[in-house]
mmCIF file of C-alpha atoms in Angstrom:
data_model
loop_
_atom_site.group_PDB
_atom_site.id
_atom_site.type_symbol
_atom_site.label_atom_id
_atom_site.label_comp_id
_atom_site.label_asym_id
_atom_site.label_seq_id
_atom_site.Cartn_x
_atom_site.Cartn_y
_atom_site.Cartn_z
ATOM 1 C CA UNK A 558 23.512 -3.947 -2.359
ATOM 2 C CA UNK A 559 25.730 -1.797 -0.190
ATOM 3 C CA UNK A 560 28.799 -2.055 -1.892
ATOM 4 C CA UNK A 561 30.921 1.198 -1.352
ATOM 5 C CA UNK A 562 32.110 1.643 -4.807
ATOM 6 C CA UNK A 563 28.386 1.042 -6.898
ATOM 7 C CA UNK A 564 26.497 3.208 -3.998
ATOM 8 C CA UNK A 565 28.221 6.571 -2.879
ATOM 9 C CA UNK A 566 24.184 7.749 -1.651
ATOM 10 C CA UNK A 567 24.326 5.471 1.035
ATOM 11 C CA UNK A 568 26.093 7.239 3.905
ATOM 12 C CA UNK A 569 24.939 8.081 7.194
ATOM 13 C CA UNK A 570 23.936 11.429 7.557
ATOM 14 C CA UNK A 571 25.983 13.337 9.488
ATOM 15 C CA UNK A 572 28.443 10.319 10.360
ATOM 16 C CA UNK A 573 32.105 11.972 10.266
ATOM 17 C CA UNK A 574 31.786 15.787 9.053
ATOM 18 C CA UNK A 575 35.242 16.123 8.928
ATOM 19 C CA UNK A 576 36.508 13.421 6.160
ATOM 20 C CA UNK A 577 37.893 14.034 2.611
ATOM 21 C CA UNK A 578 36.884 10.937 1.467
ATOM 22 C CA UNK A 579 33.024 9.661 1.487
ATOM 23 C CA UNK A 580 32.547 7.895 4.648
ATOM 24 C CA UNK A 581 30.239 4.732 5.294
ATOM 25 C CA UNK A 582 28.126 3.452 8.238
ATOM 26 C CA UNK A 583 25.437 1.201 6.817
ATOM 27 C CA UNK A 584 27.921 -1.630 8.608
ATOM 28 C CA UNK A 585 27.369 -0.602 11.969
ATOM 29 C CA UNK A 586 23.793 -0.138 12.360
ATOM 30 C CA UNK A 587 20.271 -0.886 10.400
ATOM 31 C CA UNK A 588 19.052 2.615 11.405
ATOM 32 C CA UNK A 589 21.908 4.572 9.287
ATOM 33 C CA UNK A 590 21.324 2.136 6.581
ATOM 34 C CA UNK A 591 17.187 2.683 6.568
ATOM 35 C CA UNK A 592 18.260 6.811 6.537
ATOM 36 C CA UNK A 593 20.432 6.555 3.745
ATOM 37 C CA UNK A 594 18.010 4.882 1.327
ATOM 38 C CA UNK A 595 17.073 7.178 -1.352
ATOM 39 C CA UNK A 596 13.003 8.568 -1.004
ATOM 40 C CA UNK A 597 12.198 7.245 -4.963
ATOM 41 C CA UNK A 598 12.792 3.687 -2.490
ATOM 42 C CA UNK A 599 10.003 4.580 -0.027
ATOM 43 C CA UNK A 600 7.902 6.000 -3.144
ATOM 44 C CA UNK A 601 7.665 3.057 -5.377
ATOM 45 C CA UNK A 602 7.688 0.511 -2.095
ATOM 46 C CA UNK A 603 4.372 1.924 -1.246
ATOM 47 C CA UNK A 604 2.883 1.985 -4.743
ATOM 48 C CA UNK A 605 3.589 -1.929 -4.486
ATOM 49 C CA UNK A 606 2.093 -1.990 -0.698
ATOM 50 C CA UNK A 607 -1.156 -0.234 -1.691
ATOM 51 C CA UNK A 608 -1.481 -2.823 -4.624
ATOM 52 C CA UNK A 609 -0.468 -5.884 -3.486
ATOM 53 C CA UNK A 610 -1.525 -6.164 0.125
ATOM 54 C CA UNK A 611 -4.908 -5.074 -1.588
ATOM 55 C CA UNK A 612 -4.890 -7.861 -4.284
ATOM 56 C CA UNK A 613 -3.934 -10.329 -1.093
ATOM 57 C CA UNK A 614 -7.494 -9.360 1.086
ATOM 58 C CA UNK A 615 -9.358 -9.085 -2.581
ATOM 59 C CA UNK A 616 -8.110 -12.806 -3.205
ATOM 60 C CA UNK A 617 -8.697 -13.823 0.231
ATOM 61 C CA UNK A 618 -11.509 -12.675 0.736
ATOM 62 C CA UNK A 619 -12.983 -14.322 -3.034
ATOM 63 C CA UNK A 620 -11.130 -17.422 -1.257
ATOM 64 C CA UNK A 621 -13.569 -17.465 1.242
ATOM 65 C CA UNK A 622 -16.914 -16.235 0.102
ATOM 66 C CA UNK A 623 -16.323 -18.348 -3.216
ATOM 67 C CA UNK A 624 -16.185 -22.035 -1.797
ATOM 68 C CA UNK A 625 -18.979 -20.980 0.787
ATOM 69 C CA UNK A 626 -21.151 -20.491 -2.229
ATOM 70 C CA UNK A 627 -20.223 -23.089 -4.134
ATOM 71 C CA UNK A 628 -20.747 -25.546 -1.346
ATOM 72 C CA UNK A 629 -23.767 -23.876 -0.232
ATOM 73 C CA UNK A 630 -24.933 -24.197 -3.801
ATOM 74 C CA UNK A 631 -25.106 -27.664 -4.062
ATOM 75 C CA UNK A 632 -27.964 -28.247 -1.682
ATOM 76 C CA UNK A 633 -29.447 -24.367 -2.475
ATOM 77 C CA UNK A 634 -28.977 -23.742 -6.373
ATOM 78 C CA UNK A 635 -30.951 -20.696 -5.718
ATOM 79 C CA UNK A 636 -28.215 -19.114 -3.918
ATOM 80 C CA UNK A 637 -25.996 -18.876 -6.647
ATOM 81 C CA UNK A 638 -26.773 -15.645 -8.164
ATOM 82 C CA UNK A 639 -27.676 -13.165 -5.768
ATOM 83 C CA UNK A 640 -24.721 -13.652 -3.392
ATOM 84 C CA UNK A 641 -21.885 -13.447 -6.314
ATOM 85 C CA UNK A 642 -22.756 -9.559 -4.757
ATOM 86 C CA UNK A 643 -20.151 -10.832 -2.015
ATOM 87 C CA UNK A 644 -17.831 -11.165 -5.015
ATOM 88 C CA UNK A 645 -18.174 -8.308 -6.108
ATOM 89 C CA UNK A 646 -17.683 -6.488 -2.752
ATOM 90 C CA UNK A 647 -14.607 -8.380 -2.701
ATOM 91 C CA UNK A 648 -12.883 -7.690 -5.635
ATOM 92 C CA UNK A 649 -14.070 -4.005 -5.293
ATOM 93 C CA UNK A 650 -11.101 -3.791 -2.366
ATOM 94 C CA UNK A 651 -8.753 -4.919 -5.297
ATOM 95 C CA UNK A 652 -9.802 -1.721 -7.576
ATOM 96 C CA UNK A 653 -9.313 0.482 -4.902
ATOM 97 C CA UNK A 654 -5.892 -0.595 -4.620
ATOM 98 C CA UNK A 655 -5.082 0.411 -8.233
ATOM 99 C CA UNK A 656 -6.995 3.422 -7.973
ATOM 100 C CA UNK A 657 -4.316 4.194 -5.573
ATOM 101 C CA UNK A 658 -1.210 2.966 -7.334
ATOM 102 C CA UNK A 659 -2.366 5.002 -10.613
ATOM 103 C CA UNK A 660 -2.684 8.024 -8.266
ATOM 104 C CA UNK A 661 0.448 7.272 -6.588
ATOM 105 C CA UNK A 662 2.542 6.368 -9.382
ATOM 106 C CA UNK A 663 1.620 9.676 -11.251
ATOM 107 C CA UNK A 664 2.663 11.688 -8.644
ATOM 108 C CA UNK A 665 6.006 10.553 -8.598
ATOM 109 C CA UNK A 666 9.023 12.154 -10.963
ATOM 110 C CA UNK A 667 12.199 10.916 -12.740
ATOM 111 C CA UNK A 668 15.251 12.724 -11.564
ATOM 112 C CA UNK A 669 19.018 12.771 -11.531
ATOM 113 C CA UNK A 670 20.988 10.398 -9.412
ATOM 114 C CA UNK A 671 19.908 12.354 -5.476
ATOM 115 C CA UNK A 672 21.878 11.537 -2.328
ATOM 116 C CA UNK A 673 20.337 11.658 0.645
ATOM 117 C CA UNK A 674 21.798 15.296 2.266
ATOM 118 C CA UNK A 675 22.570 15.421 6.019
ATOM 119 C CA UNK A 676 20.015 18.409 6.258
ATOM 120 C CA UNK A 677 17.387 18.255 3.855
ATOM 121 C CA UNK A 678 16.315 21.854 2.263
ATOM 122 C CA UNK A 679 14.165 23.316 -0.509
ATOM 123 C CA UNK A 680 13.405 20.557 -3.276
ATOM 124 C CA UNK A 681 15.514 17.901 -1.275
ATOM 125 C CA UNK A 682 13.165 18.505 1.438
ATOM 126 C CA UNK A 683 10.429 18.321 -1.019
ATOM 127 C CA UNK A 684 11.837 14.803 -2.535
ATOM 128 C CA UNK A 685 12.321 13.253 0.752
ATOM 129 C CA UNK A 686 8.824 14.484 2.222
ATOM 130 C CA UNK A 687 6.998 13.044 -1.375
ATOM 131 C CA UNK A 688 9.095 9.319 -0.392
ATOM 132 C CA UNK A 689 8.484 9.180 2.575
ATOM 133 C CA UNK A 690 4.507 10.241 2.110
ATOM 134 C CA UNK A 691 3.739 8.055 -0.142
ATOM 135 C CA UNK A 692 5.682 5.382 1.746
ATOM 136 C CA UNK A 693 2.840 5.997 4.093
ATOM 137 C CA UNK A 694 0.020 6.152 1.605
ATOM 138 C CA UNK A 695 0.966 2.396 0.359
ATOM 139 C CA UNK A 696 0.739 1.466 4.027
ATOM 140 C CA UNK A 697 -2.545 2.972 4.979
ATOM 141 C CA UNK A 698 -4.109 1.845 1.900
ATOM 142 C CA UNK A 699 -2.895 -1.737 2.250
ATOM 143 C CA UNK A 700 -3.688 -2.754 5.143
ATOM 144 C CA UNK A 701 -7.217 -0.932 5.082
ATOM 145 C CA UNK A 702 -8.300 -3.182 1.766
ATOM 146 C CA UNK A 703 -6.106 -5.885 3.019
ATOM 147 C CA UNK A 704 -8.603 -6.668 6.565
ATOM 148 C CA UNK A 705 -11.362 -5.002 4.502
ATOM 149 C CA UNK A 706 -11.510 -8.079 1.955
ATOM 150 C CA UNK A 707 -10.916 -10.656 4.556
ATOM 151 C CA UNK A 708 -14.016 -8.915 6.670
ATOM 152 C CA UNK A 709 -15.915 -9.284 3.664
ATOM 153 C CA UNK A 710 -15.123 -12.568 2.915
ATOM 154 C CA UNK A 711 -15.625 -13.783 6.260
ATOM 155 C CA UNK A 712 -18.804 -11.899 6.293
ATOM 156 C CA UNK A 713 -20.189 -13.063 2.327
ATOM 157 C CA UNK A 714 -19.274 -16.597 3.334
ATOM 158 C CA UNK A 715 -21.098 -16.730 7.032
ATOM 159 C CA UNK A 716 -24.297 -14.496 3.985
ATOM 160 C CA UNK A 717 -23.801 -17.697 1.838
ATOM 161 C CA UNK A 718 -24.248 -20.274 4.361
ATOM 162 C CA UNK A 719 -26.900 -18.709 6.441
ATOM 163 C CA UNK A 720 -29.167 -17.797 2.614
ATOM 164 C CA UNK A 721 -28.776 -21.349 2.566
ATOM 165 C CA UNK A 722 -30.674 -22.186 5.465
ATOM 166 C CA UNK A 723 -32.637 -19.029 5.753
ATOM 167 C CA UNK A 724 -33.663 -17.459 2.411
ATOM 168 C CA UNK A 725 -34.937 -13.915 4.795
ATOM 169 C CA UNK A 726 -31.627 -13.457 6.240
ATOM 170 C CA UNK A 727 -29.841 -12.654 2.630
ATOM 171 C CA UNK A 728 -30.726 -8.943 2.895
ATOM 172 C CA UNK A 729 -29.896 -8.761 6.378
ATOM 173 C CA UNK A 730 -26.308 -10.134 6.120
ATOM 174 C CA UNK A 731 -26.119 -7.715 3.168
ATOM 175 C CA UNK A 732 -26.170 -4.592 5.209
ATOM 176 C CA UNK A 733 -23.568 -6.204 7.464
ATOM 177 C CA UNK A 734 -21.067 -6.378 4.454
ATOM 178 C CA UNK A 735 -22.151 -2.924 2.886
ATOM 179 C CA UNK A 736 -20.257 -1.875 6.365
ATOM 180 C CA UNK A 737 -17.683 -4.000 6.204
ATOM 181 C CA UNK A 738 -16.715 -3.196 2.853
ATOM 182 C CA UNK A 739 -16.966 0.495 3.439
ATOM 183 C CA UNK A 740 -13.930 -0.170 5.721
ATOM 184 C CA UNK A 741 -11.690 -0.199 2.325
ATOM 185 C CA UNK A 742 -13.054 3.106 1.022
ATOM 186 C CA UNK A 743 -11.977 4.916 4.355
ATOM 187 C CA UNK A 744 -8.358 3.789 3.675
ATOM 188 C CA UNK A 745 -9.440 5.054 0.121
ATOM 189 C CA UNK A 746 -10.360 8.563 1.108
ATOM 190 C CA UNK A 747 -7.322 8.763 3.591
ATOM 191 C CA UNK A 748 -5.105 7.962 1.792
ATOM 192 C CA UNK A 749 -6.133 10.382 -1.365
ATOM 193 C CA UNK A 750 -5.677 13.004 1.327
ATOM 194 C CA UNK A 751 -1.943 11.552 2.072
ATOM 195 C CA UNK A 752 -0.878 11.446 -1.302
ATOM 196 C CA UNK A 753 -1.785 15.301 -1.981
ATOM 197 C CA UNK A 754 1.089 16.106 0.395
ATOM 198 C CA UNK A 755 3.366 13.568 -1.325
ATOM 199 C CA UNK A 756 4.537 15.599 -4.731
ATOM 200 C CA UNK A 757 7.787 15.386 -6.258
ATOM 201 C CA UNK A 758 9.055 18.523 -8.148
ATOM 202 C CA UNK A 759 8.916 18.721 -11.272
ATOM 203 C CA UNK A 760 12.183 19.938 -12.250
ATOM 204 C CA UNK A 761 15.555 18.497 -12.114
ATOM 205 C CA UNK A 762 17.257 17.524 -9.448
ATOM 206 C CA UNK A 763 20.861 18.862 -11.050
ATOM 207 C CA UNK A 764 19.425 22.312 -11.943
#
């Protein structure tokens, strides 16, 4: 991945000022490699945070509320329908994470081959700011569905299990995961905000 001849981009910044040639670090320490990585990295690495860790508490969460039901179903039938709601909550936290790759992935722009500079200015600045942004988007996103589904599944299998037993205590479980799956659509909101700050210009790098 590093090879000095394929990748010229990936120099330390500000390593040896002085040298005709193009000079490489990434051997002596992880942090010059990390700072050397071009932003389009960061970009499209949290476009696949933002979706997959919220897939992973979506499906976890299912996981869980899913063979609560079913089991629970066997000696209630009558649970069946009204608590595929926990379902639903659940794979709600999986649409909010492609809401967020769509907006994500929209936002970012094809471009000529870009070097990271040792001083970032005007649309470099720009480019690394966007990467590095919406580096932070995929995170914030993520792992807000991410412990949002499990919470919910936790939560719609303990609804599951205790409508079982207790046919009055459905609705009151219910408002318990209305908040616990609101947890998802702060990361939601927050992150929208994030990724306004995160845009990639629109003209070419070269010109």
């Amino acid at each position: 991945l590093f090879h000095p001849a394929l990748h010229v981009r990936f120099r330390c910044p500000g390593q040896f000022p002085n040298t005709a040639m193009a000079t490489y670090c990434y051997d002596e320490s992880w942090s010059c490699a990390f700072s050397s990585i071009p932003p389009f990295m960061f970009a499209g690495l949290g476009v696949a945070l933002a979706l997959g860790l919220s897939v992973i508490g979506a499906a976890w969460g299912i996981f869980l509320t899913g063979s609560s039901i079913m089991g629970a179903a066997i000696k209630a039938p009558r649970i069946r329908s009204k608590n595929l709601v926990s379902i639903i909550f659940c794979e709600a936290v999986a649409i909010y994470g492609v809401i967020m790759a769509i907006i994500m992935a929209n936002k970012m722009q094809g471009s000529e081959e870009f070097a990271v500079p040792d001083v970032p200015k005007d649309w470099q600045a720009q480019v690394v700011t966007a990467g590095y942004c919406l580096f932070a988007v995929g995170l914030s996103v993520g792992f807000s569905n991410l412990f949002c589904g499990v919470c919910v599944g936790i939560t719609g299998s303990g609804c599951a299990l205790a409508d079982a037993q207790k046919p009055d205590m459905f609705v009151k479980m219910l408002v318990i995961e209305i908040f616990g799956s609101a947890l998802g659509l702060f990361g939601v909101i927050v992150g929208i905000i994030q990724a306004n700050a995160g845009q990639f210009p629109e003209h070419k790098l070269g010109a």
